[in-house]
Amino acid sequence: MEVEEGLPAEARGETKRFRAKRDAILAAAADVINEQSAKGMTFADVAQRVGLNTTSVTYYFKRKEDLAAAAFEVTLDRLDEMLDAAHREGTPEARVARYLAINMERLARINRGEEKAFAILSDLRAMEGDMRQRLMARWQHVFRRTRALWGETASRTQTDLHGARAHVLLENTFWLPAWLVRYETDEYPRVEARLMDVFRHGIAADRAQWAPEMLDLTHDEAEPGREAFLLAATRLINELGYRGASVQKIASELNVTKGSFYHHLDAKDELVIECYKRSFDLIADAQRLAEVGAGDHWHKLTSIIATLLDVQFSERGPLLRTTALSGLPPRVRTAMVDRSNRIARRYAGMLSDGIAEGSIRAIDPLVASQTMMALQNAAFDMRKWAGTMPRDKAVAFYASTIVFGLFDDRVLAF
């Protein structure tokens, strides 16, 4: 490749060929970020995917951080474009339906090989300095535009509710690729319709009331200090990603030495596995306790949801986000995904039983169970929001997005 002043010849004037190659590099970087996280991405891996050598990639992006930031900018640009289209609709329901349809159409094109996936945004917080501030400011802009899908608000309480709805909508569309792989592409319109049905009306049968029972998830810890250790590690991994949360940072968070880290665990992979096990065990405990308790399946399911949201918003939390999976070895990642799928299937079974007894609306239980998985997974990011109001109000507002749907305001009377 001809070079002048540090740039390939086609870079001068931003020719079509240069832009095409740059776009190919960004698409490859997005794939690597989604598989290995931004911290795990290397120039060599990206270069190999586009048939270049590493030096050629540096003509386009001087540093790995510049390449990751540019890939995230592509995602944010695409989200802005989707929201532009959604905002052209006349009602909140139509706007949300349009936003979901655009996402489903995009995923269908990706599945057919007609388009590349964009980079997931879970590693934004792991970026540093001015770059992090710029990207987070853009993410806040996307969030505010998503919240505006529900229109103007007349009070702080209504703004809070719309914020919960925006977050749940975004996280559900980000979660789609994790479970949509179980469906054929020609089934996507049916999945879209059933997911939008949950967004419209929730899972609640007519006249259902929000009166959950908080489940007791406390248990004796066999090894003193281990729970606090796993909890601190979970918080840091959620914030910085698997590769961003180094052993040194985790040890510093706990104010212990790296040697103390290895007293608890032999390796960082083992740490993430134990953090996942702790999180999955908490969810499974809540499911078991609810199932053996009194009440119909509406009461059981809302009690699970309320209890796990309370965990996410409290000092007992959080649960480890599924985004940490991208840093794990494939064999371990598969085992963790299998456990997550078992939890989702248990939710689907409870939803089916609730439909049969009439306490849950007639919905697609497999689709609805995934909205519950997205809800509990994403709540970690709303801790600051939850801290601005009484805990029970925060739990009710956030849960209402799925139990009553994204357009039901009854929770405002809470």
Short mmCIF file of C-alpha atoms in Angstrom, two decimals:
data_model
loop_
_atom_site.label_atom_id
_atom_site.label_comp_id
_atom_site.label_asym_id
_atom_site.label_seq_id
_atom_site.Cartn_x
_atom_site.Cartn_y
_atom_site.Cartn_z
CA MET A 1 0.00 0.00 0.00
CA GLU A 2 1.39 3.39 -0.99
CA VAL A 3 2.00 5.65 1.98
CA GLU A 4 2.38 9.42 2.26
CA GLU A 5 2.75 11.30 5.55
CA GLY A 6 1.72 8.22 7.53
CA LEU A 7 -1.50 7.53 5.58
CA PRO A 8 -2.37 5.14 2.74
CA ALA A 9 -2.81 6.85 -0.61
CA GLU A 10 -6.56 6.27 -0.65
CA ALA A 11 -6.87 8.05 2.71
CA ARG A 12 -6.13 11.37 1.06
CA GLY A 13 -9.50 12.84 0.21
CA GLU A 14 -11.40 10.08 2.02
CA THR A 15 -11.96 8.14 -1.20
CA LYS A 16 -14.62 5.46 -1.55
CA ARG A 17 -11.98 2.73 -1.33
CA PHE A 18 -10.56 4.15 1.88
CA ARG A 19 -13.99 4.45 3.49
CA ALA A 20 -14.89 0.90 2.47
CA LYS A 21 -11.71 -0.47 4.04
CA ARG A 22 -12.24 1.59 7.17
CA ASP A 23 -15.81 0.32 7.45
CA ALA A 24 -14.58 -3.26 7.06
CA ILE A 25 -12.07 -2.72 9.87
CA LEU A 26 -14.80 -1.27 12.10
CA ALA A 27 -17.10 -4.22 11.37
CA ALA A 28 -14.31 -6.67 12.21
CA ALA A 29 -13.55 -4.74 15.40
CA ALA A 30 -17.21 -4.94 16.41
CA ASP A 31 -17.11 -8.73 15.98
CA VAL A 32 -13.99 -8.99 18.13
CA ILE A 33 -15.44 -6.69 20.81
CA ASN A 34 -18.61 -8.78 20.95
CA GLU A 35 -16.61 -11.99 21.28
CA GLN A 36 -13.71 -10.88 23.47
CA SER A 37 -14.58 -7.39 24.83
CA ALA A 38 -12.87 -4.12 23.92
CA LYS A 39 -10.01 -4.78 26.32
CA GLY A 40 -9.44 -8.21 24.77
CA MET A 41 -9.40 -6.90 21.19
CA THR A 42 -6.05 -6.82 19.39
CA PHE A 43 -4.99 -5.19 16.13
CA ALA A 44 -3.71 -8.58 14.95
CA ASP A 45 -7.11 -10.24 15.36
CA VAL A 46 -8.91 -7.41 13.58
CA ALA A 47 -6.32 -7.32 10.76
CA GLN A 48 -6.63 -11.05 10.16
CA ARG A 49 -10.41 -10.76 9.72
CA VAL A 50 -10.07 -8.15 6.97
CA GLY A 51 -7.00 -9.61 5.23
CA LEU A 52 -4.57 -6.88 6.26
CA ASN A 53 -1.40 -6.83 8.29
CA THR A 54 -1.34 -5.13 11.66
CA THR A 55 0.64 -2.14 10.38
CA SER A 56 -2.00 -1.45 7.74
CA VAL A 57 -4.72 -1.25 10.41
CA THR A 58 -2.70 1.41 12.24
CA TYR A 59 -2.92 3.63 9.15
CA TYR A 60 -6.62 3.94 9.92
CA PHE A 61 -6.52 3.87 13.74
CA LYS A 62 -3.32 4.75 15.60
CA ARG A 63 -4.26 3.06 18.87
CA LYS A 64 -6.43 0.14 19.85
CA GLU A 65 -8.46 2.49 22.03
CA ASP A 66 -9.17 4.71 19.01
CA LEU A 67 -10.47 1.69 17.08
CA ALA A 68 -12.71 0.56 19.98
CA ALA A 69 -14.08 4.08 20.42
CA ALA A 70 -14.82 4.36 16.69
CA ALA A 71 -16.67 1.02 16.79
CA PHE A 72 -18.76 2.27 19.71
CA GLU A 73 -19.45 5.51 17.82
CA VAL A 74 -20.87 3.43 14.94
CA THR A 75 -23.25 1.72 17.38
CA LEU A 76 -24.34 5.03 18.87
CA ASP A 77 -24.86 6.49 15.39
CA ARG A 78 -27.04 3.53 14.43
CA LEU A 79 -29.09 3.84 17.61
CA ASP A 80 -29.63 7.52 16.86
CA GLU A 81 -30.81 6.63 13.35
CA MET A 82 -33.27 4.06 14.75
CA LEU A 83 -34.61 6.62 17.19
CA ASP A 84 -34.97 9.19 14.39
CA ALA A 85 -37.28 6.76 12.59
CA ALA A 86 -39.17 5.84 15.77
CA HIS A 87 -39.79 9.47 16.68
CA ARG A 88 -41.62 10.03 13.38
CA GLU A 89 -44.52 7.95 14.71
CA GLY A 90 -47.41 9.71 16.41
CA THR A 91 -47.86 7.85 19.70
CA PRO A 92 -45.60 6.26 22.33
CA GLU A 93 -46.87 2.78 21.45
CA ALA A 94 -46.26 3.30 17.73
CA ARG A 95 -42.77 4.69 18.42
CA VAL A 96 -41.78 1.71 20.55
CA ALA A 97 -43.24 -0.70 17.97
CA ARG A 98 -41.23 1.01 15.22
CA TYR A 99 -38.02 0.91 17.24
CA LEU A 100 -38.51 -2.81 17.91
CA ALA A 101 -39.35 -3.50 14.24
CA ILE A 102 -36.16 -1.77 13.08
CA ASN A 103 -34.11 -3.89 15.47
CA MET A 104 -35.79 -7.12 14.36
CA GLU A 105 -35.24 -6.23 10.69
CA ARG A 106 -31.57 -5.52 11.43
CA LEU A 107 -31.11 -8.86 13.22
CA ALA A 108 -32.77 -10.69 10.34
CA ARG A 109 -30.34 -9.08 7.89
CA ILE A 110 -27.42 -10.06 10.12
CA ASN A 111 -28.67 -13.62 10.30
CA ARG A 112 -28.90 -13.76 6.50
CA GLY A 113 -25.35 -12.44 6.18
CA GLU A 114 -26.48 -9.17 4.62
CA GLU A 115 -25.20 -6.94 7.42
CA LYS A 116 -22.66 -7.06 10.21
CA ALA A 117 -23.52 -6.74 13.90
CA PHE A 118 -22.50 -3.54 15.65
CA ALA A 119 -20.43 -3.47 18.81
CA ILE A 120 -22.30 -4.01 22.08
CA LEU A 121 -21.92 -1.10 24.49
CA SER A 122 -21.20 -3.01 27.69
CA ASP A 123 -17.53 -1.97 27.64
CA LEU A 124 -18.16 1.78 27.45
CA ARG A 125 -17.35 2.22 31.14
CA ALA A 126 -14.03 0.44 30.66
CA MET A 127 -12.83 3.22 28.34
CA GLU A 128 -10.67 5.87 29.93
CA GLY A 129 -10.14 9.62 30.05
CA ASP A 130 -11.70 12.06 27.61
CA MET A 131 -12.69 9.22 25.30
CA ARG A 132 -14.81 7.67 28.04
CA GLN A 133 -16.46 10.99 28.85
CA ARG A 134 -17.32 11.60 25.19
CA LEU A 135 -18.79 8.14 24.69
CA MET A 136 -20.76 8.22 27.93
CA ALA A 137 -22.16 11.65 27.00
CA ARG A 138 -23.35 10.21 23.70
CA TRP A 139 -24.89 7.22 25.49
CA GLN A 140 -26.76 9.60 27.80
CA HIS A 141 -28.06 11.40 24.71
CA VAL A 142 -29.34 8.09 23.28
CA PHE A 143 -30.96 7.25 26.61
CA ARG A 144 -32.73 10.62 26.82
CA ARG A 145 -33.98 10.27 23.25
CA THR A 146 -35.29 6.79 24.08
CA ARG A 147 -37.05 8.15 27.16
CA ALA A 148 -38.62 10.83 24.95
CA LEU A 149 -40.44 8.10 22.98
CA TRP A 150 -43.09 8.38 25.72
CA GLY A 151 -43.47 12.12 25.17
CA GLU A 152 -43.23 15.08 27.50
CA THR A 153 -43.51 14.52 31.24
CA ALA A 154 -45.52 16.58 33.71
CA SER A 155 -43.66 15.58 36.88
CA ARG A 156 -40.42 14.14 38.21
CA THR A 157 -42.28 10.93 39.06
CA GLN A 158 -43.41 10.53 35.47
CA THR A 159 -39.87 11.21 34.25
CA ASP A 160 -38.61 8.48 36.58
CA LEU A 161 -41.14 6.00 35.18
CA HIS A 162 -40.29 6.90 31.59
CA GLY A 163 -36.62 6.44 32.44
CA ALA A 164 -37.29 2.91 33.68
CA ARG A 165 -39.24 2.16 30.50
CA ALA A 166 -36.47 3.50 28.27
CA HIS A 167 -33.85 1.41 30.02
CA VAL A 168 -35.91 -1.78 29.85
CA LEU A 169 -36.67 -1.22 26.16
CA LEU A 170 -33.01 -0.65 25.29
CA GLU A 171 -31.80 -3.60 27.34
CA ASN A 172 -34.39 -5.93 25.84
CA THR A 173 -33.30 -5.05 22.32
CA PHE A 174 -29.64 -5.49 23.32
CA TRP A 175 -30.56 -8.88 24.84
CA LEU A 176 -32.34 -10.11 21.68
CA PRO A 177 -29.26 -11.66 20.01
CA ALA A 178 -28.70 -13.86 23.08
CA TRP A 179 -31.95 -15.79 22.57
CA LEU A 180 -33.19 -15.06 19.07
CA VAL A 181 -30.74 -17.67 17.73
CA ARG A 182 -33.26 -20.34 18.82
CA TYR A 183 -35.65 -19.19 16.09
CA GLU A 184 -35.53 -19.44 12.31
CA THR A 185 -35.30 -16.12 10.50
CA ASP A 186 -38.77 -16.53 9.00
CA GLU A 187 -40.13 -16.73 12.57
CA TYR A 188 -38.82 -13.29 13.50
CA PRO A 189 -42.09 -11.45 12.64
CA ARG A 190 -44.00 -13.76 15.01
CA VAL A 191 -41.40 -13.27 17.75
CA GLU A 192 -41.58 -9.50 17.22
CA ALA A 193 -45.38 -9.53 17.54
CA ARG A 194 -45.26 -11.57 20.74
CA LEU A 195 -42.52 -9.45 22.27
CA MET A 196 -44.43 -6.28 21.43
CA ASP A 197 -47.51 -7.84 23.03
CA VAL A 198 -45.57 -8.12 26.32
CA PHE A 199 -44.34 -4.54 25.91
CA ARG A 200 -47.91 -3.34 25.33
CA HIS A 201 -49.76 -5.18 28.07
CA GLY A 202 -47.25 -6.91 30.34
CA ILE A 203 -47.86 -10.33 31.86
CA ALA A 204 -50.60 -9.39 34.33
CA ALA A 205 -54.12 -10.75 33.97
CA ASP A 206 -57.05 -8.34 34.37
CA ARG A 207 -57.44 -6.79 37.83
CA ALA A 208 -54.01 -8.04 38.98
CA GLN A 209 -52.54 -6.03 41.85
CA TRP A 210 -48.90 -5.32 42.67
CA ALA A 211 -48.44 -6.90 46.12
CA PRO A 212 -45.26 -9.00 46.02
CA GLU A 213 -43.74 -10.81 48.98
CA MET A 214 -40.04 -10.21 49.57
CA LEU A 215 -38.33 -13.59 49.69
CA ASP A 216 -35.64 -14.38 52.26
CA LEU A 217 -32.46 -15.19 50.32
CA THR A 218 -30.12 -15.09 53.31
CA HIS A 219 -28.02 -18.17 53.98
CA ASP A 220 -25.04 -19.14 56.06
CA GLU A 221 -21.71 -18.49 54.36
CA ALA A 222 -19.34 -21.43 54.67
CA GLU A 223 -16.21 -19.29 54.24
CA PRO A 224 -16.30 -15.94 56.04
CA GLY A 225 -15.32 -13.04 53.79
CA ARG A 226 -15.85 -14.96 50.56
CA GLU A 227 -19.32 -13.46 49.96
CA ALA A 228 -17.97 -9.92 50.34
CA PHE A 229 -15.09 -10.80 48.04
CA LEU A 230 -17.39 -12.13 45.30
CA LEU A 231 -19.76 -9.19 45.73
CA ALA A 232 -17.00 -6.62 45.27
CA ALA A 233 -15.63 -8.49 42.27
CA THR A 234 -19.11 -8.67 40.73
CA ARG A 235 -19.58 -4.90 41.07
CA LEU A 236 -16.23 -4.18 39.46
CA ILE A 237 -16.71 -6.65 36.60
CA ASN A 238 -20.17 -5.21 35.93
CA GLU A 239 -18.70 -1.73 35.72
CA LEU A 240 -15.49 -2.43 33.81
CA GLY A 241 -16.09 -5.74 32.05
CA TYR A 242 -14.21 -9.00 32.52
CA ARG A 243 -10.94 -7.76 31.06
CA GLY A 244 -11.24 -4.26 32.46
CA ALA A 245 -11.52 -5.55 36.03
CA SER A 246 -7.96 -6.66 36.67
CA VAL A 247 -6.91 -8.72 39.68
CA GLN A 248 -5.08 -5.65 40.96
CA LYS A 249 -8.21 -3.49 40.73
CA ILE A 250 -10.32 -6.12 42.47
CA ALA A 251 -7.75 -6.47 45.26
CA SER A 252 -7.56 -2.67 45.60
CA GLU A 253 -11.36 -2.46 45.78
CA LEU A 254 -11.24 -4.79 48.77
CA ASN A 255 -8.12 -3.13 50.19
CA VAL A 256 -6.25 -6.44 50.16
CA THR A 257 -3.12 -7.72 48.43
CA LYS A 258 -3.08 -9.77 45.23
CA GLY A 259 -1.91 -12.62 47.42
CA SER A 260 -5.20 -12.45 49.32
CA PHE A 261 -7.01 -12.74 46.01
CA TYR A 262 -5.26 -16.02 45.26
CA HIS A 263 -6.09 -17.24 48.75
CA HIS A 264 -9.75 -17.23 47.71
CA LEU A 265 -9.37 -18.29 44.08
CA ASP A 266 -6.70 -19.80 41.86
CA ALA A 267 -7.31 -17.72 38.74
CA LYS A 268 -9.38 -14.86 37.36
CA ASP A 269 -11.51 -17.19 35.23
CA GLU A 270 -12.42 -19.05 38.39
CA LEU A 271 -13.41 -15.73 39.95
CA VAL A 272 -15.90 -14.97 37.17
CA ILE A 273 -17.27 -18.52 37.34
CA GLU A 274 -17.81 -18.17 41.09
CA CYS A 275 -19.43 -14.75 40.62
CA TYR A 276 -21.81 -16.25 38.07
CA LYS A 277 -22.51 -19.21 40.33
CA ARG A 278 -23.36 -16.85 43.19
CA SER A 279 -25.71 -14.84 40.94
CA PHE A 280 -27.41 -17.85 39.38
CA ASP A 281 -27.78 -19.51 42.79
CA LEU A 282 -29.54 -16.39 44.12
CA ILE A 283 -31.97 -16.38 41.20
CA ALA A 284 -32.60 -20.12 41.49
CA ASP A 285 -33.13 -19.76 45.27
CA ALA A 286 -35.75 -17.06 44.63
CA GLN A 287 -37.49 -19.27 42.08
CA ARG A 288 -37.56 -22.26 44.47
CA LEU A 289 -38.76 -20.24 47.44
CA ALA A 290 -41.56 -18.68 45.41
CA GLU A 291 -42.67 -21.99 43.95
CA VAL A 292 -43.09 -23.65 47.35
CA GLY A 293 -44.75 -20.56 48.84
CA ALA A 294 -48.40 -19.61 48.96
CA GLY A 295 -50.35 -17.75 46.32
CA ASP A 296 -51.00 -18.03 42.60
CA HIS A 297 -48.31 -17.82 39.95
CA TRP A 298 -48.81 -14.07 39.50
CA HIS A 299 -47.91 -13.65 43.17
CA LYS A 300 -44.96 -16.05 42.85
CA LEU A 301 -43.52 -14.37 39.78
CA THR A 302 -43.93 -10.81 41.04
CA SER A 303 -42.33 -11.86 44.33
CA ILE A 304 -39.29 -13.20 42.44
CA ILE A 305 -39.05 -10.06 40.33
CA ALA A 306 -39.38 -7.71 43.32
CA THR A 307 -36.86 -9.65 45.41
CA LEU A 308 -34.21 -9.77 42.68
CA LEU A 309 -34.66 -6.08 41.83
CA ASP A 310 -34.25 -5.29 45.52
CA VAL A 311 -31.00 -7.29 45.47
CA GLN A 312 -29.80 -5.35 42.42
CA PHE A 313 -30.59 -1.99 44.01
CA SER A 314 -29.25 -2.81 47.49
CA GLU A 315 -25.91 -3.42 49.17
CA ARG A 316 -26.61 -7.16 48.84
CA GLY A 317 -26.24 -6.81 45.08
CA PRO A 318 -25.53 -6.90 42.33
CA LEU A 319 -25.97 -9.99 40.19
CA LEU A 320 -23.25 -10.47 37.59
CA ARG A 321 -24.23 -9.14 34.18
CA THR A 322 -24.20 -11.53 31.25
CA THR A 323 -21.87 -9.15 29.40
CA ALA A 324 -18.97 -10.62 31.39
CA LEU A 325 -19.43 -13.82 29.39
CA SER A 326 -17.53 -12.36 26.43
CA GLY A 327 -14.24 -12.61 28.30
CA LEU A 328 -14.53 -16.25 29.31
CA PRO A 329 -13.06 -19.27 27.52
CA PRO A 330 -15.64 -20.84 25.14
CA ARG A 331 -16.11 -24.01 27.22
CA VAL A 332 -16.82 -22.07 30.40
CA ARG A 333 -19.01 -19.56 28.57
CA THR A 334 -21.13 -22.39 27.18
CA ALA A 335 -21.66 -23.82 30.67
CA MET A 336 -22.74 -20.42 32.01
CA VAL A 337 -25.13 -19.83 29.09
CA ASP A 338 -26.66 -23.27 29.73
CA ARG A 339 -27.32 -22.33 33.36
CA SER A 340 -28.88 -19.04 32.27
CA ASN A 341 -31.10 -20.90 29.83
CA ARG A 342 -32.30 -23.26 32.57
CA ILE A 343 -33.32 -20.27 34.68
CA ALA A 344 -35.21 -18.77 31.72
CA ARG A 345 -36.99 -22.09 31.09
CA ARG A 346 -38.07 -22.20 34.72
CA TYR A 347 -39.59 -18.75 34.35
CA ALA A 348 -41.34 -19.96 31.19
CA GLY A 349 -42.76 -22.94 33.09
CA MET A 350 -44.10 -20.70 35.86
CA LEU A 351 -45.62 -18.36 33.28
CA SER A 352 -47.29 -21.32 31.55
CA ASP A 353 -48.76 -22.50 34.85
CA GLY A 354 -49.98 -18.97 35.55
CA ILE A 355 -51.67 -18.79 32.15
CA ALA A 356 -53.36 -22.13 32.82
CA GLU A 357 -54.73 -20.96 36.18
CA GLY A 358 -55.72 -17.53 34.83
CA SER A 359 -53.44 -15.36 36.97
CA ILE A 360 -51.15 -14.56 34.02
CA ARG A 361 -52.36 -13.15 30.72
CA ALA A 362 -52.23 -15.38 27.61
CA ILE A 363 -48.73 -14.57 26.33
CA ASP A 364 -45.83 -16.46 24.77
CA PRO A 365 -44.08 -17.77 27.91
CA LEU A 366 -40.74 -18.33 26.17
CA VAL A 367 -40.62 -14.75 24.90
CA ALA A 368 -41.89 -13.28 28.17
CA SER A 369 -39.32 -15.25 30.18
CA GLN A 370 -36.54 -13.54 28.21
CA THR A 371 -37.95 -10.11 29.04
CA MET A 372 -37.70 -11.12 32.70
CA MET A 373 -34.09 -12.19 32.20
CA ALA A 374 -33.27 -8.85 30.57
CA LEU A 375 -35.06 -6.97 33.36
CA GLN A 376 -33.14 -8.57 36.22
CA ASN A 377 -29.86 -8.48 34.31
CA ALA A 378 -30.01 -4.79 33.43
CA ALA A 379 -31.23 -3.38 36.75
CA PHE A 380 -27.64 -3.03 37.99
CA ASP A 381 -27.21 0.02 35.77
CA MET A 382 -30.19 1.73 37.43
CA ARG A 383 -28.83 1.74 40.99
CA LYS A 384 -28.24 5.50 40.94
CA TRP A 385 -31.75 6.08 39.59
CA ALA A 386 -33.20 3.77 42.28
CA GLY A 387 -31.29 5.65 44.97
CA THR A 388 -33.29 8.83 44.30
CA MET A 389 -36.54 7.34 45.65
CA PRO A 390 -37.78 4.88 48.29
CA ARG A 391 -36.62 1.35 47.42
CA ASP A 392 -40.12 -0.14 47.17
CA LYS A 393 -41.11 2.61 44.73
CA ALA A 394 -38.01 1.99 42.59
CA VAL A 395 -38.73 -1.74 42.51
CA ALA A 396 -42.40 -1.17 41.60
CA PHE A 397 -41.56 1.35 38.85
CA TYR A 398 -38.89 -0.82 37.26
CA ALA A 399 -40.92 -4.04 37.54
CA SER A 400 -44.04 -2.38 36.11
CA THR A 401 -42.37 -2.18 32.69
CA ILE A 402 -42.81 -5.93 32.21
CA VAL A 403 -45.56 -6.89 34.65
CA PHE A 404 -47.99 -4.18 33.44
CA GLY A 405 -46.30 -3.16 30.18
CA LEU A 406 -44.55 -0.06 28.92
CA PHE A 407 -47.67 2.10 28.63
CA ASP A 408 -49.64 1.43 31.84
CA ASP A 409 -49.48 4.33 34.33
CA ARG A 410 -51.20 2.70 37.31
CA VAL A 411 -47.89 2.49 39.16
CA LEU A 412 -47.77 6.32 39.30
CA ALA A 413 -50.35 6.09 42.09
CA PHE A 414 -47.93 4.02 44.15
#
